[in-house]
PDB file of C-alpha atoms and ligand atoms in Angstrom:
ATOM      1  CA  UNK A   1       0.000   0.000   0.000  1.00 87.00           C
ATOM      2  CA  UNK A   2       1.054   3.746  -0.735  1.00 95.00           C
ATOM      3  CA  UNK A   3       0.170   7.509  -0.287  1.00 98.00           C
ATOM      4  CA  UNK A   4       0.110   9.011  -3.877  1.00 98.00           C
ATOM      5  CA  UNK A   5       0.765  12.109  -4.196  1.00 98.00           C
ATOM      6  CA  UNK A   6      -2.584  14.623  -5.000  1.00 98.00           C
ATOM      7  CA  UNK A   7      -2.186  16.805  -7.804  1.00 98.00           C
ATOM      8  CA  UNK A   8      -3.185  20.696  -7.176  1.00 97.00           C
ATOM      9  CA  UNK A   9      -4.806  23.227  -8.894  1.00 95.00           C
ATOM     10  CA  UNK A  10      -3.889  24.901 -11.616  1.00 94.00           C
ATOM     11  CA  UNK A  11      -2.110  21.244 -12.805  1.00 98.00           C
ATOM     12  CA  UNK A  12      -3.641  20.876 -16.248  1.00 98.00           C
ATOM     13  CA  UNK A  13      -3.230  17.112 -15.882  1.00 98.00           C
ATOM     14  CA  UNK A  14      -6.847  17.398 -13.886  1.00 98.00           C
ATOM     15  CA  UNK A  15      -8.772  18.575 -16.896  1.00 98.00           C
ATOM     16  CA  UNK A  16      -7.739  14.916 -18.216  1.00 99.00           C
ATOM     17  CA  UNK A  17     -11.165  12.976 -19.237  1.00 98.00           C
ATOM     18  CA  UNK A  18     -10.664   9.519 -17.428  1.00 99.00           C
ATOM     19  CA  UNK A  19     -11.158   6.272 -19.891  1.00 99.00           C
ATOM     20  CA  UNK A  20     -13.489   3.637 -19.060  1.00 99.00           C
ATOM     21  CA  UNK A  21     -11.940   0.446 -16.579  1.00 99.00           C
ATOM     22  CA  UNK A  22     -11.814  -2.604 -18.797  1.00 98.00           C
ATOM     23  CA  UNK A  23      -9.070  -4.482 -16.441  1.00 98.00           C
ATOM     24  CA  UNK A  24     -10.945  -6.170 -13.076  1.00 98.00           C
ATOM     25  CA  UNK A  25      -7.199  -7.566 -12.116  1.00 98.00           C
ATOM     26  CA  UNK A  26      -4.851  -7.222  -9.463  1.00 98.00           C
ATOM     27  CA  UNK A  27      -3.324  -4.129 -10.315  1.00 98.00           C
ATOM     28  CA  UNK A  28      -6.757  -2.738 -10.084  1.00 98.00           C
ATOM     29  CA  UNK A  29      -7.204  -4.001  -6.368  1.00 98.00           C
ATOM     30  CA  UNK A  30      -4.026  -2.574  -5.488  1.00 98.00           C
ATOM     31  CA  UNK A  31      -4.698   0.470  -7.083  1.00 98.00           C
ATOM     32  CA  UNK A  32      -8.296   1.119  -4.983  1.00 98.00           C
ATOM     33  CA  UNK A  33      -6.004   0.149  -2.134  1.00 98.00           C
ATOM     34  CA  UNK A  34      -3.537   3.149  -2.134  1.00 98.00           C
ATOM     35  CA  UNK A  35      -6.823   5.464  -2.882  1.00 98.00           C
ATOM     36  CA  UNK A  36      -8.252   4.988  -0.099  1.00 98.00           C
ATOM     37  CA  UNK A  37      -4.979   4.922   1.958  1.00 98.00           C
ATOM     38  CA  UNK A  38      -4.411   8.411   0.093  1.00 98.00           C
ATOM     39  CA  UNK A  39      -7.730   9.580   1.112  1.00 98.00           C
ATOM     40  CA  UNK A  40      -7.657   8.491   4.670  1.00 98.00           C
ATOM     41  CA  UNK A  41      -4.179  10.072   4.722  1.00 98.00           C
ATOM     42  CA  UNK A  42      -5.498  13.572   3.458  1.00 98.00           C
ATOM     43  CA  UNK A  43      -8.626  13.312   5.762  1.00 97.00           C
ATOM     44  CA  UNK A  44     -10.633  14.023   2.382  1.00 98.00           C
ATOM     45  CA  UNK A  45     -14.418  12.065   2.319  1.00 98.00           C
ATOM     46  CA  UNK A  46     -13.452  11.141  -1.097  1.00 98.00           C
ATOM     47  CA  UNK A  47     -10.937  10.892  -4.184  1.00 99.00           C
ATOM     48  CA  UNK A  48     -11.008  10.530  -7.827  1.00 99.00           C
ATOM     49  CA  UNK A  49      -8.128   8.443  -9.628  1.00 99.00           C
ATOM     50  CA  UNK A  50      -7.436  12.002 -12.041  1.00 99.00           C
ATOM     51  CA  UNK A  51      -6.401  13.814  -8.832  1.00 99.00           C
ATOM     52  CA  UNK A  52      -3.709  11.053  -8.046  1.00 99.00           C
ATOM     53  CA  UNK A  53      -2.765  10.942 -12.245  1.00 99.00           C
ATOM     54  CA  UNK A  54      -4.318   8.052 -13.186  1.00 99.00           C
ATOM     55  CA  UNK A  55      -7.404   8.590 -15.672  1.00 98.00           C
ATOM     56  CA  UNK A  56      -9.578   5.657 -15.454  1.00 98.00           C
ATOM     57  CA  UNK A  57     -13.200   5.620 -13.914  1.00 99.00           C
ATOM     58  CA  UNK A  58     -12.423   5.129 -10.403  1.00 99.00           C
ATOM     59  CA  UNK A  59     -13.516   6.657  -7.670  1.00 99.00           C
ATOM     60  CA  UNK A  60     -13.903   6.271  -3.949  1.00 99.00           C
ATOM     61  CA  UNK A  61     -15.776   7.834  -1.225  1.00 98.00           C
ATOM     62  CA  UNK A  62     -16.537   7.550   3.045  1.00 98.00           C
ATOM     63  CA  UNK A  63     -18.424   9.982   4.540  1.00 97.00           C
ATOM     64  CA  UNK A  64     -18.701   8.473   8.010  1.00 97.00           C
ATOM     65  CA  UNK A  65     -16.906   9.677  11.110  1.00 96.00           C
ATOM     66  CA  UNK A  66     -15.393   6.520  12.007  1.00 97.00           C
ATOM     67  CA  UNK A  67     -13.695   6.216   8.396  1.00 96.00           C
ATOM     68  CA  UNK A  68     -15.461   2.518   8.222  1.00 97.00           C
ATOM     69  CA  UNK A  69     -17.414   2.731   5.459  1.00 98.00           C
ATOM     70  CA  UNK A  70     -15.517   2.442   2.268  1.00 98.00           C
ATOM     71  CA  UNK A  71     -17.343   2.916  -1.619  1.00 98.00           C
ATOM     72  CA  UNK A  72     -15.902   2.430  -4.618  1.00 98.00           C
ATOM     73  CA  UNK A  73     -17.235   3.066  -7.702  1.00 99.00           C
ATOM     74  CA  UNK A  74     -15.835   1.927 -11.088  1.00 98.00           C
ATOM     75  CA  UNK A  75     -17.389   3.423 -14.799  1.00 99.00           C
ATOM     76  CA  UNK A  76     -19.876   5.640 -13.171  1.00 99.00           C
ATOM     77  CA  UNK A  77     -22.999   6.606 -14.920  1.00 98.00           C
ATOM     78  CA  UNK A  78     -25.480   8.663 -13.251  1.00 98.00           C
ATOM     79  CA  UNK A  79     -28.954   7.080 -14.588  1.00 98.00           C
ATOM     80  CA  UNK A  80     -31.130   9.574 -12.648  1.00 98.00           C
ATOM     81  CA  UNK A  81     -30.779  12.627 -11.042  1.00 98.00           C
ATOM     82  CA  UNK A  82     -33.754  14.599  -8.649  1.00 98.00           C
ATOM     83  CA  UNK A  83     -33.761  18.243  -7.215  1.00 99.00           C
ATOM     84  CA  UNK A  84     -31.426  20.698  -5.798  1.00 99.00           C
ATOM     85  CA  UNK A  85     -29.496  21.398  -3.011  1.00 98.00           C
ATOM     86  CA  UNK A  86     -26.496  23.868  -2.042  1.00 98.00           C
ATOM     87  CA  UNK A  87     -23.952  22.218  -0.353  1.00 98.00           C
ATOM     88  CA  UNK A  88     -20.186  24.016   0.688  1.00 98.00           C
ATOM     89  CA  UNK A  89     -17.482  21.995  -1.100  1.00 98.00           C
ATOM     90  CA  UNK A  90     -13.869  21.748  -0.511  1.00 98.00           C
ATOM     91  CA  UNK A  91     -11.209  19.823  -2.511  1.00 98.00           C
ATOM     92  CA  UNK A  92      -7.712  18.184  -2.179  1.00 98.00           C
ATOM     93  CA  UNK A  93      -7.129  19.635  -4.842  1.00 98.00           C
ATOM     94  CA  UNK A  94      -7.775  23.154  -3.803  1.00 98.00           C
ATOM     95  CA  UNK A  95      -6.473  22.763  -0.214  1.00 95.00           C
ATOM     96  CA  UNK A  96      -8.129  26.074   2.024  1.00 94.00           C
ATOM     97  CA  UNK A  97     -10.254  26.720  -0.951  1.00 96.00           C
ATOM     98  CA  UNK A  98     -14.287  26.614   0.422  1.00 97.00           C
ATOM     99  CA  UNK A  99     -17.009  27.392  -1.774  1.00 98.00           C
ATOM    100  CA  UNK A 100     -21.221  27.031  -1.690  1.00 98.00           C
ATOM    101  CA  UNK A 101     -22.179  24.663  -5.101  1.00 98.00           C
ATOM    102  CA  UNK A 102     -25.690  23.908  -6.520  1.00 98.00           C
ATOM    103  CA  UNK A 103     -26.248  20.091  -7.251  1.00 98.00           C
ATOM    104  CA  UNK A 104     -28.769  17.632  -7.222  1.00 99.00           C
ATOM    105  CA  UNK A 105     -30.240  16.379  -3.899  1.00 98.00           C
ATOM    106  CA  UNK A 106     -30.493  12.299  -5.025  1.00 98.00           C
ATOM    107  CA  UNK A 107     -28.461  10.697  -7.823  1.00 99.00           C
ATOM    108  CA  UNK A 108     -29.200   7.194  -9.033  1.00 98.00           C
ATOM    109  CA  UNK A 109     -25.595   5.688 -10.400  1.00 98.00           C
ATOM    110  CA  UNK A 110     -25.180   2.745 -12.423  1.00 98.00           C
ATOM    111  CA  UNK A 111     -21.561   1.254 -11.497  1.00 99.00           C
ATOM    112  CA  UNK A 112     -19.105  -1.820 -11.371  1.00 99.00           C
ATOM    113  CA  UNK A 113     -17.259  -3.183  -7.942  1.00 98.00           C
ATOM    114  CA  UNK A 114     -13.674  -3.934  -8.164  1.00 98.00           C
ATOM    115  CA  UNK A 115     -14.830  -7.438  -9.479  1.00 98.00           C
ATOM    116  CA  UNK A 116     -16.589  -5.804 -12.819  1.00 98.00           C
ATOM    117  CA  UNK A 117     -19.922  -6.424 -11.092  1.00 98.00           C
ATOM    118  CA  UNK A 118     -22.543  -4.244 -11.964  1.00 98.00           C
ATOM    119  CA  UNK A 119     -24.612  -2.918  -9.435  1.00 98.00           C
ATOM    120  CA  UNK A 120     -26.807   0.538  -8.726  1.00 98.00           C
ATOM    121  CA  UNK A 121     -26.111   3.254  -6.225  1.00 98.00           C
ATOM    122  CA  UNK A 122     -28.833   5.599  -4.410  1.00 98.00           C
ATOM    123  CA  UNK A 123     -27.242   8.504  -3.118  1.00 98.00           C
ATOM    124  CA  UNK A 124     -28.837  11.332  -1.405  1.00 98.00           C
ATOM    125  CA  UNK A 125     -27.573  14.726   0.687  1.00 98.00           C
ATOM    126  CA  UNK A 126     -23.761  15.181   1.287  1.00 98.00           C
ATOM    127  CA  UNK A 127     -23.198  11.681   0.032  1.00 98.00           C
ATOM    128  CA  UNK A 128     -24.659  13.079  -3.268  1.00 98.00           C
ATOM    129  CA  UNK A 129     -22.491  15.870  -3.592  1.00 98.00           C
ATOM    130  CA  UNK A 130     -19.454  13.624  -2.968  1.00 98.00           C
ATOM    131  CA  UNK A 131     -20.766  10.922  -5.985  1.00 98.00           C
ATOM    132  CA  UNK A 132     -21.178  14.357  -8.218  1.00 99.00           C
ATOM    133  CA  UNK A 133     -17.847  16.071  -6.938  1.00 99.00           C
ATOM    134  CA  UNK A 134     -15.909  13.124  -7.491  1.00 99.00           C
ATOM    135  CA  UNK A 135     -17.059  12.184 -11.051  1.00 99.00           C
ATOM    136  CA  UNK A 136     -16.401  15.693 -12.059  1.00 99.00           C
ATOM    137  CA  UNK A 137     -12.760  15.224 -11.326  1.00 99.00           C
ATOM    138  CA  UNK A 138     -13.091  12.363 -13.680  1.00 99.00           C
ATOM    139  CA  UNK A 139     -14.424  14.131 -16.543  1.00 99.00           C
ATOM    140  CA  UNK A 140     -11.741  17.014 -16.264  1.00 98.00           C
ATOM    141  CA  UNK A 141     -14.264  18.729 -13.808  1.00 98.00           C
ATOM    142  CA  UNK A 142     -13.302  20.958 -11.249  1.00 98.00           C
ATOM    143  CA  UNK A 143     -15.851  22.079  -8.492  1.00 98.00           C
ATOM    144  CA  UNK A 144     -15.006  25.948  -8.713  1.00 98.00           C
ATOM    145  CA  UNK A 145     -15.811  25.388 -12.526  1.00 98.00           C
ATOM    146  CA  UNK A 146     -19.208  26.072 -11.600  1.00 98.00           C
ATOM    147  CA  UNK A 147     -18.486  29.439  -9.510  1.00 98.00           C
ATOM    148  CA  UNK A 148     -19.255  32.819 -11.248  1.00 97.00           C
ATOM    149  CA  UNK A 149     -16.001  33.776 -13.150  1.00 97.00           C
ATOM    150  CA  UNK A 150     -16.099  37.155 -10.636  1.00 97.00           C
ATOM    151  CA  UNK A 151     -16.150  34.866  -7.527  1.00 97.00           C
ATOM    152  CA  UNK A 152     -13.849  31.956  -9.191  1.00 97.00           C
ATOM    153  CA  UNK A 153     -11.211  34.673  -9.669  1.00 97.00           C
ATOM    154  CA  UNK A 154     -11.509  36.329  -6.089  1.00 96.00           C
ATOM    155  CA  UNK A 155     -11.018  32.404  -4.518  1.00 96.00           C
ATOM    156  CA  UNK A 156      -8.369  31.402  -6.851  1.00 95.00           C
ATOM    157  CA  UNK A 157      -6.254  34.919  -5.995  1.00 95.00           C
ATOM    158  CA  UNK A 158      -6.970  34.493  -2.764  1.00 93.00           C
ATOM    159  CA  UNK A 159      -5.402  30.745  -2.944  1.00 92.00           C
ATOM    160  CA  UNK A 160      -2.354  32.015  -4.085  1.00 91.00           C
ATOM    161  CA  UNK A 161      -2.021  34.247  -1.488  1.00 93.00           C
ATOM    162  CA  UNK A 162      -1.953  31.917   0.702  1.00 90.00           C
ATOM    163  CA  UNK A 163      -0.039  29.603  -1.181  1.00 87.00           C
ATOM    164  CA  UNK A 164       2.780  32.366  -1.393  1.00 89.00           C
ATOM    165  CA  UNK A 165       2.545  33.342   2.367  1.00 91.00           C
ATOM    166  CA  UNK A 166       2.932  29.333   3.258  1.00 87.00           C
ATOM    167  CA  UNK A 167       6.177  28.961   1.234  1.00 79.00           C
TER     168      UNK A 167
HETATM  169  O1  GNR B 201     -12.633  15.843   1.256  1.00 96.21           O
HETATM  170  C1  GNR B 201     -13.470  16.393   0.550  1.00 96.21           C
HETATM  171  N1  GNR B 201     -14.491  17.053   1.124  1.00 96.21           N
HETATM  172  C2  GNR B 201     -15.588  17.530   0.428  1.00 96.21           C
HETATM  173  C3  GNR B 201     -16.431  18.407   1.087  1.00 96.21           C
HETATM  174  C4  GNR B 201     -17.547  18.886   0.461  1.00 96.21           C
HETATM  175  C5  GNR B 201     -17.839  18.503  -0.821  1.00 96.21           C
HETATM  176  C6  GNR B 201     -16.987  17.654  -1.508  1.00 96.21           C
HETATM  177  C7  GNR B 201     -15.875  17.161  -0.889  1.00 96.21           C
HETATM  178  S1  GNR B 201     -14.847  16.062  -1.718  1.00 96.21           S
HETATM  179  C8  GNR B 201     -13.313  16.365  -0.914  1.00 96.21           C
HETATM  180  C9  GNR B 201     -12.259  15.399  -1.382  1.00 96.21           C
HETATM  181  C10 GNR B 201     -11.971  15.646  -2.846  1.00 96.21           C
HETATM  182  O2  GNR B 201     -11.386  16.589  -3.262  1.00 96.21           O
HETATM  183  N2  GNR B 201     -12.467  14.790  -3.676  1.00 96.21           N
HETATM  184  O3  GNR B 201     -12.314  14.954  -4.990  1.00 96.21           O
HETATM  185 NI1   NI B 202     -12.137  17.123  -5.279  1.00 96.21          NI
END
């Protein structure tokens, strides 16, 4: 097992579309392994495999306060989506960087388990907003994407400020 390292903003390599899984192997296992020992690591509730520079469909998530209930989800679709809700997101890959987003209150994903099985996902509230954050990052999606550009620029400038008075 390993720590990867978490690529920041403005990398371009997170605008990278991930491909499709089509390998259910070992390599795959070991790979979910070191994502969630990544994301436990970084204290983050979840982590998509283009923020560690690897762009295939994986993704993992665990929103629970004893960091005991572990989701993966491989190829992703979201088959239905229902209402709205404003939720304030953060991101590893935005460290400091808080912001209020507008997303839907219940998805519905269709997905595979480190096996290839196929299975569906109901997810509703903050576990929601993780599903949606997280297969952003694997389209190339970044959450301040959907930020007006006058309060995307005041965050970002205000990230490097604090990324210059922290070096
Ligand atoms: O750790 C994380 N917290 C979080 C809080 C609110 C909304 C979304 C998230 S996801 C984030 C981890 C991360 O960057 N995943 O891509
Ligand atoms: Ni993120």
């Amino acid at each position: 097992m390993s720590v990867l390292t978490i690529l920041e903003f403005p990398d371009p390599r997170l605008r990278t579309k991930a491909a499709p899984v089509t390998a259910f192997d070992d390599a795959l296992k070991q790979f979910v392994a070191d994502m969630f020992e990544t994301m436990y690591a970084a204290n983050g509730v979840g982590l998509a495999a283009t923020q560690v520079n690897v762009h295939q469909q994986v993704l993992v998530i665990d929103m629970s306060e004893e960091r005991d209930q572990p989701l993966v989800l491989i190829n992703a679709e979201i088959v239905e989506k229902e209402g709205a809700q404003v939720y304030q997101e953060g991101c590893l890959s935005f460290p400091g960087l808080y912001a209020d987003v507008t997303r839907a209150l219940k998805v519905k994903v269709k997905a595979q388990d480190v096996d290839g099985q196929p299975f569906t996902y109901e997810a509703e509230g903050p576990l929601a907003v993780a599903v949606q954050h997280e297969m952003d990052h694997l389209a190339g999606k970044v959450f301040v994407d959907y930020l007006s550009s006058l309060k995307r620029s005041m965050l970002l400038k205000r990230l490097e400020k604090q990324r210059k008075a922290s070096a």
